[in-house]
Structure formats: C-alpha cells, structure tokens
Amino acid sequence: MADSNVTLWRSQEHSSWIRLRTLILLRWVAIIGQITAITVAQQTYHIQLDATLCYLAIGVSVMGNLTAILLFPRNKRLTEFENFLMVLFDLLQLAILLYLTGGLNNPFALLLLGPVTISANVMSTRSTLIVGGVAVILTSLLAKFHLPLRTESGLILQTPELLVFGNWAAVVIAIIFIGAYSHRVSSEVRSMSEALAATHMALAREQKLTDLGGVVAAAAHELGTPLATIKLTSAELIEELDDWPDLKEDAALIREQANRCRDILRDMGRAGKDDLHLRQAPLSSVVHEAAEPHIHRGKSVHFAEGPAVDGDVQQPSILRKPEIIHGLRNLIQNAVDFARANVWVEAEWTPEVITIFIMDDGRGYPSQMIGRIGDPFMRHRRVETERRTRPEYEGMGLGLFIAKTLLERSGAELNFANGSDPYQTLSSHQDRLGAIVQVSWPRNLVDAQLGDTAVLSGANQRIQI
C-alpha cells in the first residue's frame, strides 16, 4: 500500500470519529451540573454569588448547544478544527464560571481536566498541546484573579495560600500527566487497530489467491471433456471433407484452436493444482514459494534445509497456510530490501520444532529498536535515506508487524537479532553480520503428517486434472 494512501487514511483521523451530538450531550450534562452546583451553593449553603453573571455564562453554553442542534444535522461529525473549537469553547466557559465562583478556592476547579482529556483522546498532538497550554494558563490566572466566595454574613471563604498553590500544582500536573497519558494510550490503540486492519487485508488477499487456484483447477478439469469432444469431432470432419477444401480448412482451424485452449487450460490447471496440493507441501517448497517474488531483485538469495542434530532425515510436509506464506514473504522482502548482496534462508527441523532462519549481510537492526521490532507504524527513518535504501518500495512501515502478527497467528515464535552482536545466540555463522530472524513452530501445529489431513487429501482427490 502506498504512503499516499496511508496518509489519506490516517489524515481522516480520529477527530472525525466524534459526532457533534456526542459533545452536545456531554455539554448538556455539564450545564445541568453547573446549574445544580450554583443552586445548591446559594440555597443550601447561602453562598453569595453574582447569580446574573453565573447564569449568563451558563446561558452562553446553552445557546451554543441550541445553535449547534438547529444548524447541523444529527449525524454531523466534527473535523479536527471544529472539534478543537468546541473543546476550547467549553474550557473558556468553565474558566469564566470558576472566575465568578472563587477560582482555585472552588473544588470544582478539577473539572478543567475534562476538555484536556477529550482533546487528548480524539485530536492531534498539536491541538492537544494547545488545549493543554491554554488550560495551564487559565489555571495559573485563576489562582490569582477571581471573585471571592462570601457567606450570607459577608465572611470571605479563602483557602490558605499554601493550599491554593497546592491546588494549582495538582491541577497543572494532572493536566500534563493525564493529557499525555491519554494521548499516548489512544494513539497506540488507534495505531494497533489500523495495523490489524491492514494485516487482515493482507491475509484476505493471500487467502483469495489460494482460493483462486482451486477455482482455476476446477475450471480446467471441467472444460477438459468438452474440448476433447470438439477436438475429436473436428478431426472426423477433416477426414470427411476432402472434397470440400474450404470447410476442411475451417475444421482444421477449429481443431487448432481447441488444442490451443487445451494448452492454456493445462498451464492454468497446473498452477491451480499446485495451489491445492501445497495446502500440505514440503517445507522447502513453502519457503521457496514465499521467497519467489524477491529472488530476482538484484540480491543473491541462498536456500538451505536439513535436519538439526536429532532431526529425521526426511523433510517434513507442513500445512500451506496463507499466514505462513505471507508472513515469511514479508520477512524475506525486508531482508532483500536491506541486504548488501546476500540473503540466506535456512530451514531445519527436530522431532518437536520446525525453525526457519532469515539472514542478510546488511546493516542489521538499530540496536535501540531490537525490543520494539514488530510494533505497528515503526518507521522513523528519514525519507531520503529510505528512498536510497529501498528505491522501489512504498509502504506503511507495517511489513514486520504484519509478518509477526500472521506468523504468531499460525503458532510461531519470532526472535530478532543482529549477526554483528557478539552476544546473540540465534546464529553461529560468523560471516552473516546483518539482521537475523528466527521463526520457530511447535511441529504439531504445522506438520501435515501430525494433524488431520484427510479433508485436505480428499479435496485434492476430488479436483484432479
């Protein structure tokens, strides 16, 4: 998938996921809470407030809600900028109301965290930083500038200065910490969701290609009989039309075209039959198929397979799962992209484990990123460097994530290392100093001889050419 497509995908961004009605509903809840708090403070605790200004501030919020309801449809979804304005409006309205009701002496000052949390969850980093910065400024101003709270007897309710400073510090720290925490977590959740969607698309594509092979094989088989009949009939006509040279020529043309259709269907049927057969295939066949798109890209790809110390001489046949094919293909593509000249793909097996090593002679993985390999959208290389290294490739930075996810789905365990690391234990080859990937499966999960292969065998027997 091209970068331009990903940019479009991700630029429609999460802010457009939020409906205007959702924020309107939240604002109604806030309005009811504000009216209730002011009414209780006046009627129950006899706090002297400037009710006119307080209700005017609340009335502005009410008018904003009513205007939004009348002007926009129920299914209106906010853009990034519209969402930013809505949250900023709520933040300023709350700050004005706090100014009229004691500033940071008012325990409801903690509600300043609400707009910041909303922005951190649904808006970009820039918008979140602006909203958070405005919230910190307003909190600082409210610590110094506010109308005092007075009781019915005229006594001013004033929190000690030390506690005011503590309240200010607590609110500011909460704004920074909760905002950063919420933004980070929501960003990772969105990245993982988008990456998993891309993984499912890749797996669906591989599954469709596999299914298409079966359709081709069946079509080739079914069309074989009528084509044989046409060929036989045309041959008989050629023998009987010696006195009609024009018609004999037409009959010869029919036989020639029937032969051509037979050859085309034979080639298509061979590919389709191979796909069906490779639902269970020798390990080396699966590895070669995974690598096939990348073996003619200017790098030497070396294959090797054999038993480990206590393994059987006979090569195992494994289930040809789309997850395995596509996952290995992505790993091999990554090795070919970054290799200088050579890539090694080696397979070995024991009675318990089947293991594949993919190694190259490139620069290897950045040492600081080894522990994060497989995270989605982990592409922090500079654009020009990326273009020089992989001039023919445009992608989303999801190759390793998709490979790791698909292979783990098939039951594999992946380990990554650099051959240049003197402490790595994945490979003993001294000349392979680039990236090393080890993919290991418990044999009972992928070995076709250890599972129930009757259905697969039956399917192959029903579709024969």
Coordinates of C-alpha atoms in Angstrom, one line a residue, residues 34 38 41-42 47-60 92-106 141-142 145-150:
Q34 CA -23.3 23.7 36.8
I38 CA -24.8 27.1 41.9
A41 CA -24.4 26.7 46.9
Q42 CA -27.0 29.6 47.1
I47 CA -23.0 31.4 49.4
Q48 CA -23.3 34.9 47.9
L49 CA -22.6 34.6 44.2
D50 CA -23.2 37.0 41.3
A51 CA -26.1 34.9 40.0
T52 CA -26.7 37.1 37.0
L53 CA -23.2 36.7 35.6
C54 CA -23.1 33.0 36.6
Y55 CA -26.3 32.2 34.7
L56 CA -25.2 34.3 31.8
A57 CA -22.0 32.2 31.5
I58 CA -24.2 29.1 31.6
G59 CA -26.6 30.7 29.2
V60 CA -23.9 31.1 26.6
L92 CA -13.1 29.0 28.4
Q93 CA -16.7 28.8 29.6
L94 CA -15.7 26.7 32.5
A95 CA -12.8 29.1 33.4
I96 CA -15.1 32.1 33.3
L97 CA -17.6 30.3 35.7
L98 CA -14.7 29.4 38.0
Y99 CA -13.6 33.0 38.0
L100 CA -17.0 34.1 39.2
T101 CA -17.1 31.4 41.9
G102 CA -13.8 31.6 43.7
G103 CA -11.1 30.4 41.3
L104 CA -9.0 27.7 42.7
N105 CA -10.8 28.0 46.0
N106 CA -13.6 26.3 44.3
L141 CA -4.7 33.1 36.2
L142 CA -7.5 31.6 38.3
F145 CA -7.6 36.5 39.8
H146 CA -11.1 35.5 40.8
L147 CA -14.2 36.9 42.6
P148 CA -14.2 35.8 46.3
L149 CA -16.8 33.5 47.8
R150 CA -18.8 35.1 50.5

